[in-house]
PDB file of C-alpha atoms in Angstrom:
ATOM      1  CA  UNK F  20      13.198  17.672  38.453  1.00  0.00           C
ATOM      2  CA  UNK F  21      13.622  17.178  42.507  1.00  0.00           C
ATOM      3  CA  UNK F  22      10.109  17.854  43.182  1.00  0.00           C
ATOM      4  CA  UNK F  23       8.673  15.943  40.120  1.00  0.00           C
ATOM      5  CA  UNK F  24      10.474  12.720  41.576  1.00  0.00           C
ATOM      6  CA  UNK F  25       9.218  13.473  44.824  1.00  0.00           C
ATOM      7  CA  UNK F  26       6.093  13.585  43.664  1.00  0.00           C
ATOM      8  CA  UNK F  27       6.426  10.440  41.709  1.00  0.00           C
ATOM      9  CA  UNK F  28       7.694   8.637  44.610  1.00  0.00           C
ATOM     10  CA  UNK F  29       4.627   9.521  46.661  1.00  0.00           C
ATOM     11  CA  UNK F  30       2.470   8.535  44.539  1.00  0.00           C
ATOM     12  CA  UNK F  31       4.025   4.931  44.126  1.00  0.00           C
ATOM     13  CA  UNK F  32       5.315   5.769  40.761  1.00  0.00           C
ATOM     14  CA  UNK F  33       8.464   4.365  39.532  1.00  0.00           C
ATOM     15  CA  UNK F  34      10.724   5.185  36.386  1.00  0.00           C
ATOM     16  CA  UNK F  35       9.856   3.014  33.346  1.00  0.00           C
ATOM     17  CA  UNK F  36      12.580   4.490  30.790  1.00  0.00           C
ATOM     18  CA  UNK F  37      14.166   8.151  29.991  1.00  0.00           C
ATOM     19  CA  UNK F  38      15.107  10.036  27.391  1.00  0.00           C
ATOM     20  CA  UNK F  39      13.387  13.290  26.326  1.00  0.00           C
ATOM     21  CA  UNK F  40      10.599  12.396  28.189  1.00  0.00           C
ATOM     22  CA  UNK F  41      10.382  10.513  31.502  1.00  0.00           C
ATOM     23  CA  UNK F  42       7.378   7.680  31.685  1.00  0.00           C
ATOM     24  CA  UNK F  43       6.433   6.962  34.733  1.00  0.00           C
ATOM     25  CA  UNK F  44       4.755   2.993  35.482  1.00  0.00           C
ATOM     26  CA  UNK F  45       1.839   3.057  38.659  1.00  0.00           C
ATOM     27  CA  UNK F  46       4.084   0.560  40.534  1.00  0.00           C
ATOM     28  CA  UNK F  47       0.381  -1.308  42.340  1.00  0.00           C
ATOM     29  CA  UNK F  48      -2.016  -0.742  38.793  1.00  0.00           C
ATOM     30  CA  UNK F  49       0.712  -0.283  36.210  1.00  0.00           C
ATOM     31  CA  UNK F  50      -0.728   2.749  35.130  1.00  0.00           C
ATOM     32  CA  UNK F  51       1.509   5.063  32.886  1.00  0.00           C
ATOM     33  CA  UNK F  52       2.025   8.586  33.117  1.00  0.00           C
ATOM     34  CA  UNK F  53       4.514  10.597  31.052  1.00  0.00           C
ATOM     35  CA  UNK F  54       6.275  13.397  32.027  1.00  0.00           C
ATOM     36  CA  UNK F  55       8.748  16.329  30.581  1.00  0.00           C
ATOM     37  CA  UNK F  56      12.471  15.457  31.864  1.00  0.00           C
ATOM     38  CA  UNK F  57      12.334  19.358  32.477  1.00  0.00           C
ATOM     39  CA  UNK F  58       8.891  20.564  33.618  1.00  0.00           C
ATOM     40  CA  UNK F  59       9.379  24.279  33.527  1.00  0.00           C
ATOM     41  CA  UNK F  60       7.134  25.970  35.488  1.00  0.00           C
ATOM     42  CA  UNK F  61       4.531  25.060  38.705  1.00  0.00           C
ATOM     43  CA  UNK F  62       1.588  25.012  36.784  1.00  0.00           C
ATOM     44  CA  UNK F  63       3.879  21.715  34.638  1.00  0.00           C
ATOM     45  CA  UNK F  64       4.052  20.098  38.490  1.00  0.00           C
ATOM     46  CA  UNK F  65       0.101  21.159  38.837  1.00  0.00           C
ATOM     47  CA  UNK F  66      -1.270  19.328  35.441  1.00  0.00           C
ATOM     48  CA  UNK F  67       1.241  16.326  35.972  1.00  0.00           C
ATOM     49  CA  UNK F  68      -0.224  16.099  39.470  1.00  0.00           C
ATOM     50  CA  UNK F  69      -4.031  15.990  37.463  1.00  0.00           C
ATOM     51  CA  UNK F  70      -2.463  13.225  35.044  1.00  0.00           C
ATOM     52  CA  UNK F  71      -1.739  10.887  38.448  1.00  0.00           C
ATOM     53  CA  UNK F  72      -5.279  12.033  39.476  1.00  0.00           C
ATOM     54  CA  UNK F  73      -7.153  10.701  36.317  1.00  0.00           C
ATOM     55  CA  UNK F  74      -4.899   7.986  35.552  1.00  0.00           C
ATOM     56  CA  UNK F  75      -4.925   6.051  39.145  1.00  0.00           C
ATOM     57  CA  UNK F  76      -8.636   6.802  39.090  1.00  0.00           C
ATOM     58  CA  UNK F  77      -9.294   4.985  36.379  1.00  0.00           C
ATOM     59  CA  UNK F  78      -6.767   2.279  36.878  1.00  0.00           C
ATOM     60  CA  UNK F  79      -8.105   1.483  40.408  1.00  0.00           C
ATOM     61  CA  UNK F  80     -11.705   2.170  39.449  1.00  0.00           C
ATOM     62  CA  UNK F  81     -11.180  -0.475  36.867  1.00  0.00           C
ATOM     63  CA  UNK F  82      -8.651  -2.553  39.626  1.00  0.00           C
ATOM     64  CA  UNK F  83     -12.100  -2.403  41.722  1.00  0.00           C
ATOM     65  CA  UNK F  84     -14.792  -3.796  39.056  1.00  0.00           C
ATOM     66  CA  UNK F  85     -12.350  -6.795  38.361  1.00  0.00           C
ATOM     67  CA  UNK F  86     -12.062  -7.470  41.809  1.00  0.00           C
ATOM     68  CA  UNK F  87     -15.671  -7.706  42.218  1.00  0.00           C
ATOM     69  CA  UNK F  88     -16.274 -10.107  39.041  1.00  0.00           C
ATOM     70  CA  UNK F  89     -13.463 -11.642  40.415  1.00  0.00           C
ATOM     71  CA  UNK F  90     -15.762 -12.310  43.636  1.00  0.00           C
ATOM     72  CA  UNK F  91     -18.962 -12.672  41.977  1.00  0.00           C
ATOM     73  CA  UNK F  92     -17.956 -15.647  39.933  1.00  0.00           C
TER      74      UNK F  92
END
């Protein structure tokens, strides 16, 4: 649990509620992530880290395209 909030906290990630399971709210893109409250093994920390990864991406990907309408109009 130590390393999964350091983790989180890294990655600008902040706690959105608790109980079971811990989601996690992208504090710049709002993206959500959810997480065990126990991940039990490295390879948990490993696919949690490939959860940021894809959602991030696709929040700042899409972050970047309203930008640039944003810009264009």
């Amino acid at each position: 649990t130590k390393e999964l909030k350091k983790l989180m906290k890294k990655n600008n990630f902040s706690i959105m509620r608790h109980k079971k399971h811990i989601v996690w709210s992208h504090n710049a893109t709002g993206a959500l992530v959810t997480t065990s409250s126990t991940p039990s093994c490295k390879n948990a920390i490993r696919m949690i880290m490939k959860d940021i990864k894809k959602e991030v991406g696709v929040a700042m990907h899409k972050a970047t395209i309203n930008d640039f309408k944003n810009v264009m109009s």
